[in-house]
Coordinates of C-alpha atoms and ligand atoms in Angstrom, one line a residue:
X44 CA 94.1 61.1 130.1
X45 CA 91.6 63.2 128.3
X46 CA 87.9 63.5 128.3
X47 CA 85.7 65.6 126.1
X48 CA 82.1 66.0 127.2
X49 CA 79.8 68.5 125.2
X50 CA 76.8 69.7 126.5
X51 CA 73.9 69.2 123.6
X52 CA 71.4 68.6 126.4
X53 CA 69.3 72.3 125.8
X54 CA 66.2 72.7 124.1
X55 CA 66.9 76.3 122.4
X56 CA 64.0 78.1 123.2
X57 CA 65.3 81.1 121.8
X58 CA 65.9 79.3 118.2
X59 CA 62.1 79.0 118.0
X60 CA 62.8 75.6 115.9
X61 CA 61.0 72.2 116.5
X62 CA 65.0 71.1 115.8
X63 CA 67.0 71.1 118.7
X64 CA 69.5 73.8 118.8
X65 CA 72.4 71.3 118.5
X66 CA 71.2 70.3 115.3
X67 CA 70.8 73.0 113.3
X68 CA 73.1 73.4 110.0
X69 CA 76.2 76.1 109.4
X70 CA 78.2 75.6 106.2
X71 CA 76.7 72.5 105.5
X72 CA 77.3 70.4 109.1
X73 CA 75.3 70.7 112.5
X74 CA 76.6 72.7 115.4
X75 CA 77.6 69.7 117.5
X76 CA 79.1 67.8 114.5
X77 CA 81.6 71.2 114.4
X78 CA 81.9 71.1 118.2
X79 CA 82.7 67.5 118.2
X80 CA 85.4 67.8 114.8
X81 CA 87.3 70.8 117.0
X82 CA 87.8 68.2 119.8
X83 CA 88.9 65.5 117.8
X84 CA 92.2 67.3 116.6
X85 CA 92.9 66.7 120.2
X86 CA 92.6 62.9 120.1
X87 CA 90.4 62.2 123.6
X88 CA 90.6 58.8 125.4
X89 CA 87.0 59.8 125.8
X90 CA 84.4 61.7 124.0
X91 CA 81.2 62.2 125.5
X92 CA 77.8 63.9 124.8
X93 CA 75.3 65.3 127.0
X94 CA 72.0 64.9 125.6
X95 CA 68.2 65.4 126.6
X96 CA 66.0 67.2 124.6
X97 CA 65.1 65.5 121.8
X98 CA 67.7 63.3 122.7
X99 CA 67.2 60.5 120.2
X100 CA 67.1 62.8 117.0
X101 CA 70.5 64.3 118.6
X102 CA 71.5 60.4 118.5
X103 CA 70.8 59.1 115.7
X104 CA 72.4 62.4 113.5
X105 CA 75.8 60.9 114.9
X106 CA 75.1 57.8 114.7
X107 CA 77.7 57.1 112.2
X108 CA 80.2 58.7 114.3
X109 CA 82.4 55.8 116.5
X110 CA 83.5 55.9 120.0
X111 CA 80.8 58.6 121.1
X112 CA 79.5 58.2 124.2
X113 CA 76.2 59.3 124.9
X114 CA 74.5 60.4 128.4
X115 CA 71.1 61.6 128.9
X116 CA 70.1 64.2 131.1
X117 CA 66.8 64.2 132.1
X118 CA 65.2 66.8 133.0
X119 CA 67.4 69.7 131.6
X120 CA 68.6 71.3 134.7
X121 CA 71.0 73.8 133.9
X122 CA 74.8 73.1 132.5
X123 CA 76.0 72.4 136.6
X124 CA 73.1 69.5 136.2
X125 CA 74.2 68.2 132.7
X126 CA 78.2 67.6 133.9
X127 CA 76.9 66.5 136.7
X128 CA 75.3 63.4 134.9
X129 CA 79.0 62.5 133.8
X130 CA 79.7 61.8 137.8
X131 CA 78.5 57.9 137.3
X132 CA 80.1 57.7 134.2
X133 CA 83.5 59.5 134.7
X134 CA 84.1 57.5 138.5
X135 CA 87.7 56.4 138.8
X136 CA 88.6 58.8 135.6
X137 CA 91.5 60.5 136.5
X138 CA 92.6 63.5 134.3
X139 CA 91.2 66.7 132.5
X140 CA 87.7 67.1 131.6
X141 CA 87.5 69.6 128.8
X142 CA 84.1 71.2 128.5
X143 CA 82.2 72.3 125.4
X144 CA 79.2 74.0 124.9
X145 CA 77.5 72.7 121.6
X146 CA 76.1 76.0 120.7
X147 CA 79.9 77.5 120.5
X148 CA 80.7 75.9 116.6
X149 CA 83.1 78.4 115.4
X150 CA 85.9 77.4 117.7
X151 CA 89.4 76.2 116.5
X152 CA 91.6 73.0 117.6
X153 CA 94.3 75.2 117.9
X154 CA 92.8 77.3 120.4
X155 CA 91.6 74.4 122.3
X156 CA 94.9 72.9 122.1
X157 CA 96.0 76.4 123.9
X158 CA 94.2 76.0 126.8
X159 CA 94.7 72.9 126.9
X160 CA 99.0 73.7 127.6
X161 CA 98.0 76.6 129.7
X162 CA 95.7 74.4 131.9
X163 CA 98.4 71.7 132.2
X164 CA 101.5 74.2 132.7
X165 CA 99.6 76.1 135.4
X166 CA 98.1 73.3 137.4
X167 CA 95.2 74.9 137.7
X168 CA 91.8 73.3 138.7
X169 CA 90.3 74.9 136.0
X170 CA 91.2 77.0 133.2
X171 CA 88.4 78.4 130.9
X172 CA 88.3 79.9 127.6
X173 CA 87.5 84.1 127.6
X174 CA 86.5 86.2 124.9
X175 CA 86.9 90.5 125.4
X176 CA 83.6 91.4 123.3
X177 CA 82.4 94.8 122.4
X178 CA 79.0 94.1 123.0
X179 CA 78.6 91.2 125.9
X180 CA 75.0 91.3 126.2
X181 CA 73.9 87.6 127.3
X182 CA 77.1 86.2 128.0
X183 CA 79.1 85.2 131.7
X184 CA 81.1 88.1 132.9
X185 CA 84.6 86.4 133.8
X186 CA 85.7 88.2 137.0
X187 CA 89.8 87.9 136.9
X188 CA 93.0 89.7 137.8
X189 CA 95.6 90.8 135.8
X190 CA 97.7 87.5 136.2
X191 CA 94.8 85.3 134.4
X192 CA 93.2 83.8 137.9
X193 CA 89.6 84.3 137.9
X194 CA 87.4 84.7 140.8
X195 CA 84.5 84.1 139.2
X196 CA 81.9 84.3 136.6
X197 CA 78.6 85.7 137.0
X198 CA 75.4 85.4 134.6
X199 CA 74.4 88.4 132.4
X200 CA 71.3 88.1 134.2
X201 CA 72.4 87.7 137.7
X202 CA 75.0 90.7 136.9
X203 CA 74.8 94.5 138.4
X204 CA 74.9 97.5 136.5
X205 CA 78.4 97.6 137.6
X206 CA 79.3 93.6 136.8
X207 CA 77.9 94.6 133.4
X208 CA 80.5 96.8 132.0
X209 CA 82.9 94.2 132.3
X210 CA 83.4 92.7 129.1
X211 CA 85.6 89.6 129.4
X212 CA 83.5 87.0 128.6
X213 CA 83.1 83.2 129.5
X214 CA 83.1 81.5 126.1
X215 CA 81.7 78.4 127.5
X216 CA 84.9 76.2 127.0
X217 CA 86.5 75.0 130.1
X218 CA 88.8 72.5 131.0
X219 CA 89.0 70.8 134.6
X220 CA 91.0 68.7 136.2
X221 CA 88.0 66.1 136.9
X222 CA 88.7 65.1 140.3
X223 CA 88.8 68.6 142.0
X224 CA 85.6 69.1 139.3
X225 CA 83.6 65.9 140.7
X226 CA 84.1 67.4 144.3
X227 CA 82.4 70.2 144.0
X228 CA 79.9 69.1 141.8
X229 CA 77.4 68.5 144.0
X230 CA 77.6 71.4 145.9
X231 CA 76.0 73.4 143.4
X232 CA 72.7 75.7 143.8
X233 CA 69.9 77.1 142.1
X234 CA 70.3 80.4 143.3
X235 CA 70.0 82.1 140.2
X236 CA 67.8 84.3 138.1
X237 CA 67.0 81.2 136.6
X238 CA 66.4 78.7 139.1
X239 CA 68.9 76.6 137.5
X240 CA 72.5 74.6 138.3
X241 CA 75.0 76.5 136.7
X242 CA 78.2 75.2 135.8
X243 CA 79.6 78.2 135.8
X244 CA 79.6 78.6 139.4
X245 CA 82.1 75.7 140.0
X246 CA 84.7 78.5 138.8
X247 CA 84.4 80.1 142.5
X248 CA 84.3 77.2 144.4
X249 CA 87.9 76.1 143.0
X250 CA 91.0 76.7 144.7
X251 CA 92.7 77.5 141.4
X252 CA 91.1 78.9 138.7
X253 CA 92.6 80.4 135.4
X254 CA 91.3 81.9 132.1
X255 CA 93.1 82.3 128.5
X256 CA 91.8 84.8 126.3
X257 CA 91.0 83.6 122.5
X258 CA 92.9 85.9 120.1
X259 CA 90.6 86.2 117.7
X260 CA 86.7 86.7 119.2
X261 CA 84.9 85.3 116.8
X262 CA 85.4 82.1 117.4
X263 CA 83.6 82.1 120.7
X264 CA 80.3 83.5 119.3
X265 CA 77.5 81.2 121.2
X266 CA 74.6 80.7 119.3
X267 CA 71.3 81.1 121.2
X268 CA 69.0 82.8 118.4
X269 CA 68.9 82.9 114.5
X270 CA 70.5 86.0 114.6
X271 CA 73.6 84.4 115.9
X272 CA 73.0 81.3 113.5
X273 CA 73.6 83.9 110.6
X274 CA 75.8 86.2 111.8
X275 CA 78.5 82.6 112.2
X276 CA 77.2 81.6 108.7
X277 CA 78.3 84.5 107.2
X278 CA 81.8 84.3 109.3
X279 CA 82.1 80.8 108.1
X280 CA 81.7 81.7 104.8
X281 CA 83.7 84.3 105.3
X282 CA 86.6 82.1 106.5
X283 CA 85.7 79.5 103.7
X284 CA 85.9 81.6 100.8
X285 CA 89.0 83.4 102.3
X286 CA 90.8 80.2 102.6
X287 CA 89.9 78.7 98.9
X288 CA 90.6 82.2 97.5
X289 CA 94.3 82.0 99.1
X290 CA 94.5 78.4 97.2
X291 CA 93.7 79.6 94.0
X292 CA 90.1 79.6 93.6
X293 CA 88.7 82.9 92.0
X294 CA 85.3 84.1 92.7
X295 CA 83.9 87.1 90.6
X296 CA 81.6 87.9 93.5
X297 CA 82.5 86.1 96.8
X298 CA 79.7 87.6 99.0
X299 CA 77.0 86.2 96.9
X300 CA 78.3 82.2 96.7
X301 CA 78.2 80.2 99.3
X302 CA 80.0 76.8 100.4
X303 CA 80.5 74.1 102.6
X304 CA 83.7 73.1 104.3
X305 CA 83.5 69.9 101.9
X306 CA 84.7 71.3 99.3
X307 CA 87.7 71.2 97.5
X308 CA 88.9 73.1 94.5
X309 CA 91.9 72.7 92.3
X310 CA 93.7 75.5 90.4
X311 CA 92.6 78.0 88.1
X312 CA 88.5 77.4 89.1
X313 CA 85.8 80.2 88.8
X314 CA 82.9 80.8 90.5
X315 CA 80.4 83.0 89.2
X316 CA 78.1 85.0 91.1
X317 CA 75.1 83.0 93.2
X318 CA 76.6 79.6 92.8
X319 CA 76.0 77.5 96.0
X320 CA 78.2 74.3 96.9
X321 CA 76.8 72.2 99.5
X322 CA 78.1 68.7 101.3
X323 CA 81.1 67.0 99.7
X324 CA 81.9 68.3 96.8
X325 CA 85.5 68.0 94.8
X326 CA 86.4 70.5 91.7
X327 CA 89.0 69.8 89.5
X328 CA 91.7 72.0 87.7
X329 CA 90.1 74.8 85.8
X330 CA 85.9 74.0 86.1
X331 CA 84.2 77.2 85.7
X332 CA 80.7 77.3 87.9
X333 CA 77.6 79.3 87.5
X334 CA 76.3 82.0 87.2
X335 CA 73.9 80.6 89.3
X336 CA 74.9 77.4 89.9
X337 CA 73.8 74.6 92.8
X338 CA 76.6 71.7 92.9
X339 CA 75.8 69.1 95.7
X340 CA 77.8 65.9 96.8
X341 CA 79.0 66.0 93.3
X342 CA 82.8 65.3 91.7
X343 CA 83.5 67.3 88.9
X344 CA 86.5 66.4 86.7
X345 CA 88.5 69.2 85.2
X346 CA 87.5 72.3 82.9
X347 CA 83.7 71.1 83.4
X348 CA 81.4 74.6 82.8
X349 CA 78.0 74.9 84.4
X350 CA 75.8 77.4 84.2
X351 CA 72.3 78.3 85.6
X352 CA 72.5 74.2 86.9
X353 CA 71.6 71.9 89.4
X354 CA 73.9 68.9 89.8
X355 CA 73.1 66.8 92.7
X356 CA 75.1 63.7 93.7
X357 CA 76.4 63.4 90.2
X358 CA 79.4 62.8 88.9
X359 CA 81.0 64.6 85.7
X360 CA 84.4 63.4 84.2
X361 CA 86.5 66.6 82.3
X362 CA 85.9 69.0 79.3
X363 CA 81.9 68.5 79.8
X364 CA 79.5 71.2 79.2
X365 CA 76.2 71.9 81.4
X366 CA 73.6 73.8 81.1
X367 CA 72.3 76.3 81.0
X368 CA 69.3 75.3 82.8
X369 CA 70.3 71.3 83.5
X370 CA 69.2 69.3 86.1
X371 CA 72.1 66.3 87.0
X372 CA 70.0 64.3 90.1
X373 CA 71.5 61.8 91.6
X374 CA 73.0 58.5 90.3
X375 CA 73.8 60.7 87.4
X376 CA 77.3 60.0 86.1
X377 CA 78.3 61.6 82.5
X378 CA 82.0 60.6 81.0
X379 CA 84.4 62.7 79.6
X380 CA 83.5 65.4 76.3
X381 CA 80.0 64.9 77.0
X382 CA 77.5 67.9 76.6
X383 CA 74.5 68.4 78.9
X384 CA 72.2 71.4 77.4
X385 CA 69.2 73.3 78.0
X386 CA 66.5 72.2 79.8
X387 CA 68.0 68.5 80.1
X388 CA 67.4 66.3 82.8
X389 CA 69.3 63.1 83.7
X390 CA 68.4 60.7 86.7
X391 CA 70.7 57.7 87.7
X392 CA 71.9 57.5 84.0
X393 CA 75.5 56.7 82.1
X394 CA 76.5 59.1 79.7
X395 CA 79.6 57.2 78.1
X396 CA 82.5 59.6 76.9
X397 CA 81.6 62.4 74.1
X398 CA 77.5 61.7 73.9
X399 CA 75.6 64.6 73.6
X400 CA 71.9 65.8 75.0
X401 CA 71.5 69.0 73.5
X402 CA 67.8 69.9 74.5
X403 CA 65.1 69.6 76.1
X404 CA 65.0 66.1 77.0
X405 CA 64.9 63.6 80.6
X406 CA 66.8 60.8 80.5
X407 CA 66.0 58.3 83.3
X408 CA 67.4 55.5 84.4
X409 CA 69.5 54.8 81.4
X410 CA 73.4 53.4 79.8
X411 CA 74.4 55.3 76.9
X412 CA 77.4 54.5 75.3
X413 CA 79.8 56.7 73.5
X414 CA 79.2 59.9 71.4
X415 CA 75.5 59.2 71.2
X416 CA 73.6 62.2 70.1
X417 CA 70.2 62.2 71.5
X418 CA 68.0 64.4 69.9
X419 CA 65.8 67.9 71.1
X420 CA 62.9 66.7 73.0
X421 CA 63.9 63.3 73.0
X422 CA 62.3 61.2 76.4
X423 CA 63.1 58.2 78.0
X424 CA 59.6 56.6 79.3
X425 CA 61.3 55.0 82.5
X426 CA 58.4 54.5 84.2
X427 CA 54.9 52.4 83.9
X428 CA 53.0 54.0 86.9
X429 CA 54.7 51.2 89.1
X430 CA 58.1 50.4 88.9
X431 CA 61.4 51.8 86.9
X432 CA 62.4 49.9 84.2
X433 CA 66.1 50.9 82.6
X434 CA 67.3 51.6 78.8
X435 CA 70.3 51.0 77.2
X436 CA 72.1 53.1 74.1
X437 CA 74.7 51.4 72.0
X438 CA 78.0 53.5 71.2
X439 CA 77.5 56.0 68.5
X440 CA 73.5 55.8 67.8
X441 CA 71.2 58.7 67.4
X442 CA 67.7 59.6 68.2
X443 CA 65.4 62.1 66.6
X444 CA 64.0 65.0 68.0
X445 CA 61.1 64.3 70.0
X446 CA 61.7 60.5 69.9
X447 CA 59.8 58.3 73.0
X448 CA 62.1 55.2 74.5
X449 CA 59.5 53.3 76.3
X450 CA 62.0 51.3 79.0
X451 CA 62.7 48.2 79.3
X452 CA 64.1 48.8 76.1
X453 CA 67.4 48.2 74.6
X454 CA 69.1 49.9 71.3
X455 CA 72.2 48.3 69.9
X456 CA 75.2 50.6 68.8
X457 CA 75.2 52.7 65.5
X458 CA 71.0 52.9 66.1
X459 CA 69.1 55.8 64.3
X460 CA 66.2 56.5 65.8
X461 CA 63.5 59.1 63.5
X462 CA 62.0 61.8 64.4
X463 CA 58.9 61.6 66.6
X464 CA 59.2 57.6 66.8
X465 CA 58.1 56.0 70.2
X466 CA 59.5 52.9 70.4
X467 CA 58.7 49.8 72.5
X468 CA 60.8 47.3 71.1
X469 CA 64.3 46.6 71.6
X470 CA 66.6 47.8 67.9
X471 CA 69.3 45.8 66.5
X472 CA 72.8 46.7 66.1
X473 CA 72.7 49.9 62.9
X474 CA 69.3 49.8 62.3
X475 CA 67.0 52.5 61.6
X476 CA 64.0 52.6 63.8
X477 CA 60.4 54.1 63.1
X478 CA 57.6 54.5 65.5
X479 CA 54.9 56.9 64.2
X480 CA 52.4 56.5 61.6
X481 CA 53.4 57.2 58.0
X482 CA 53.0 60.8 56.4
X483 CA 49.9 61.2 54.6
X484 CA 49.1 63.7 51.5
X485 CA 46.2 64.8 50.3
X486 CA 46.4 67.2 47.8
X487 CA 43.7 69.7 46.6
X488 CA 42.9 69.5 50.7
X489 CA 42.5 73.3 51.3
X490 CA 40.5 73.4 48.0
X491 CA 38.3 70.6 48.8
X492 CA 37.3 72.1 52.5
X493 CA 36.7 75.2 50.6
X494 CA 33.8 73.6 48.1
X495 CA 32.3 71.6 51.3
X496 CA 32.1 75.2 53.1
X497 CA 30.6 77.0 50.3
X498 CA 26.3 77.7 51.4
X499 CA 24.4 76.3 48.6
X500 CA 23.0 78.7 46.1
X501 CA 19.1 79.5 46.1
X502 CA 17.6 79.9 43.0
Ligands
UD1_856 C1 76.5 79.7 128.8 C2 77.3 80.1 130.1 C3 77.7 81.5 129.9 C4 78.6 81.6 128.7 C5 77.8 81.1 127.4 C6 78.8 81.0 126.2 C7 76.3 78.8 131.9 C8 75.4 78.9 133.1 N1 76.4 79.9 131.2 O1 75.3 80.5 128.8 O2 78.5 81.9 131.0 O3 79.0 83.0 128.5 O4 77.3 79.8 127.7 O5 78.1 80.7 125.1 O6 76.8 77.8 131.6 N2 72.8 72.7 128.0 C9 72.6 71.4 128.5 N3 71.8 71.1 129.5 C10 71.1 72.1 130.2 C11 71.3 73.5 129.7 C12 72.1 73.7 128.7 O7 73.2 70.4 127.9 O8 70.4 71.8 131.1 C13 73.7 72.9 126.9 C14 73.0 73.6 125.8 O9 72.4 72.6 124.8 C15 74.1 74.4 125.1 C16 75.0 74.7 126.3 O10 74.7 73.8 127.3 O11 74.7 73.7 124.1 C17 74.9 76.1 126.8 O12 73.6 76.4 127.2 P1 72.9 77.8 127.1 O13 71.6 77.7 127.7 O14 72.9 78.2 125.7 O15 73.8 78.7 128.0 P2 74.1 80.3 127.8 O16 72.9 81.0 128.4 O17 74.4 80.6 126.4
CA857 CA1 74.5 79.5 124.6

């Protein structure tokens, strides 16, 4: 049996955030939601969460998450006092408890899944997680001998000059065999620098304690300050754009995109300098992004090109053509061969397959068949100061530049709308369709202004 508990209970001081440090984003997910997907790999009868500060906001971010157990710890004591709040819940459990801290995000299942087989091929009362780090500053120093038992680990602030050179590190990732943990529990003290219950100090009072050392450091980085928060986004990314750039995925300048981890790219796709991809996002076969591109929660079929666009919670079928500087917001959903061009912005809107918006124009809340061709400047009128109202655009029509759809409105298929016409009523199937006042000439006009100007004569 198998029990995950991670320990999300801390405030953060040293984030300086009013979010609690659990909370805050890397590549596009919080730091516990990354803690908790690295357990999952390992399929726990039991997954538990230690919360406190801000404790509801930490619960409802995962609320959509199933199975999680959550247990409050109130006040937050140290990280002795928040496992010691799993005591009443974890009585009878017989098995390991493996501990994470929720500020360690950049860890992998498989090294997890490491200590986990060391822990249960040694039969150790606890095996924990170590790191070797160049510079250690703020971390546990893990006192061990050369055959992996550890003696114990001592605070960077309760440390001696002499503890301080040391450089193996507790990573905060432990797993214990819970019955041998829930003795000692309540033995622990506050006799620290920090007045605090330490969890750390159940190490010593263990008959058998062992560590494994991580291969690769990195993963173990703790994140206490922003400092930390950017230096494992930039390792993220790092490992992000590494991995799509192994599956085929070119970027003509890696270090200024950035992405989340759900993404995915198929074959042969470019990304240009500063384009950003953020929550789920799928790119088909040859799509070509940016320069200076945000894609959000968006599908993208293949060969789509956007540049200098946003295109948020969208989706684009293939061979379409964005920007530059075009605004996709949510709800937007454009077919196949269509065209999205400068300065165009769609909102919840149906673009059916080959219709074209060429310039300058918003289109809200509105069906548009196939290959319709709305012209420059056109504007859909979705709103009348209280509610949305939606338009529809039969297959094939056209509107003239700087045309006005006042919505509700519907036009019928093979529609041509004229130049500058605002229209308020719904247009029969092949009509043409005028809204503006007839062209008036007056000829002789420039002459006639001139005579009315001229000062009377004296004589
Ligand atoms: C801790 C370890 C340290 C290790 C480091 C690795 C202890 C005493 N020290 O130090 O040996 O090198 O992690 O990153 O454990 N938390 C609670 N309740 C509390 C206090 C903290 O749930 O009362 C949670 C925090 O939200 C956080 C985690 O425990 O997710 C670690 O707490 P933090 O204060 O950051 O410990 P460190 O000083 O980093
Ligand atoms: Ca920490």
């Amino acid at each position: 049996m198998l029990a995950v508990a991670i320990l999300a209970a801390g405030k953060g001081t040293r984030m300086k955030s009013a979010l609690p440090k659990v909370l805050q984003p890397l590549a596009g997910s919080t730091l516990v939601e990354r803690v908790l997907a690295s357990a999952d790999s390992l399929q726990p009868q039991r997954r538990l969460l230690i919360v406190g500060h801000q404790a509801e906001r930490v619960e409802q971010s995962l609320a959509h998450l199933q199975g999680l157990e959550f247990v409050v710890q109130q006040p937050q004591n140290g990280t002795g006092h928040a496992v010691q709040q799993l005591l009443p819940e974890l009585k009878g459990f017989s098995g390991e408890l493996l501990v994470l801290n929720g500020d360690v995000p950049l860890l992998r299942a498989e090294s997890i899944a490491q200590l986990l087989s060391k822990h249960r091929s040694s039969g150790a009362d606890v095996t924990l997680l170590t790191a070797r780090l160049e510079d250690p500053t703020g971390y546990g120093r893990v006192i061990a001998d050369g055959d992996g038992k550890v003696s114990a680990i001592v605070e960077h602030r309760d440390c001696s000059e002499e503890q301080r050179l040391n450089t193996l590190t507790n990573a905060g990732i432990y797993c214990f065999n819970w019955k041998a943990l829930a003795e000692v529990l309540p033995k622990l003290s506050t006799d620290n620098d920090q007045g605090e219950l330490y969890l750390t100090d159940t190490v010593a009072m263990l008959p058998k304690a062992m560590h494994v050392e991580v291969a690769d450091a990195d993963e173990v980085t703790g994140i206490n300050d922003r400092r930390q928060l950017a230096l494992c986004e930039s390792m993220l990314q790092e490992r992000l754009k590494e991995h799509w750039l192994m599956e085929g995925v070119t970027f003509t300048d890696p270090a200024s995109c950035t992405l989340s981890e759900g993404c995915s790219f198929g074959r042969d796709v470019v990304i240009e300098p500063q384009t950003h991809l953020r929550g789920r996002c799928q790119i088909g076969d040859g799509c070509r992004l940016g320069p200076g591109t945000l894609v959000e929660d968006a599908v993208l079929g293949e060969r789509v090109r956007v540049i200098h666009s946003v295109v948020r919670e969208a989706r684009v079928g293939s061979d379409v053509a964005v920007g530059p500087f075009a605004h996709l917001r949510p709800g937007s959903d454009v077919a196949d061969h269509c065209r999205i061009g400068n300065f165009v912005e769609l909102k919840q809107s149906q673009l059916g397959e080959g219709s074209k918006v060429n310039h300058l124009s918003y289109i809200g809340d509105a069906d548009l068949g196939r290959d319709v061709n709305v012209g420059a400047g056109t504007i859909i009128a979705n709103y009348d100061g209280v509610r949305k109202h939606r338009t529809s655009i039969g297959d094939r029509s056209k509107t003239g530049a700087n045309s006005v759809l006042v919505a509700p409105i519907v036009l019928g298929s093979e529609v041509t709308v004229g130049a500058g016409s605002t229209l308020t009523k719904d247009v029969p199937n092949g009509a043409l369709a005028l809204g503006r006042s007839k062209q008036l000439i007056k000829e002789g006009w420039s002459g006639l202004k001139g005579a009315v100007q001229q000062k009377p004569t004296q004589d």
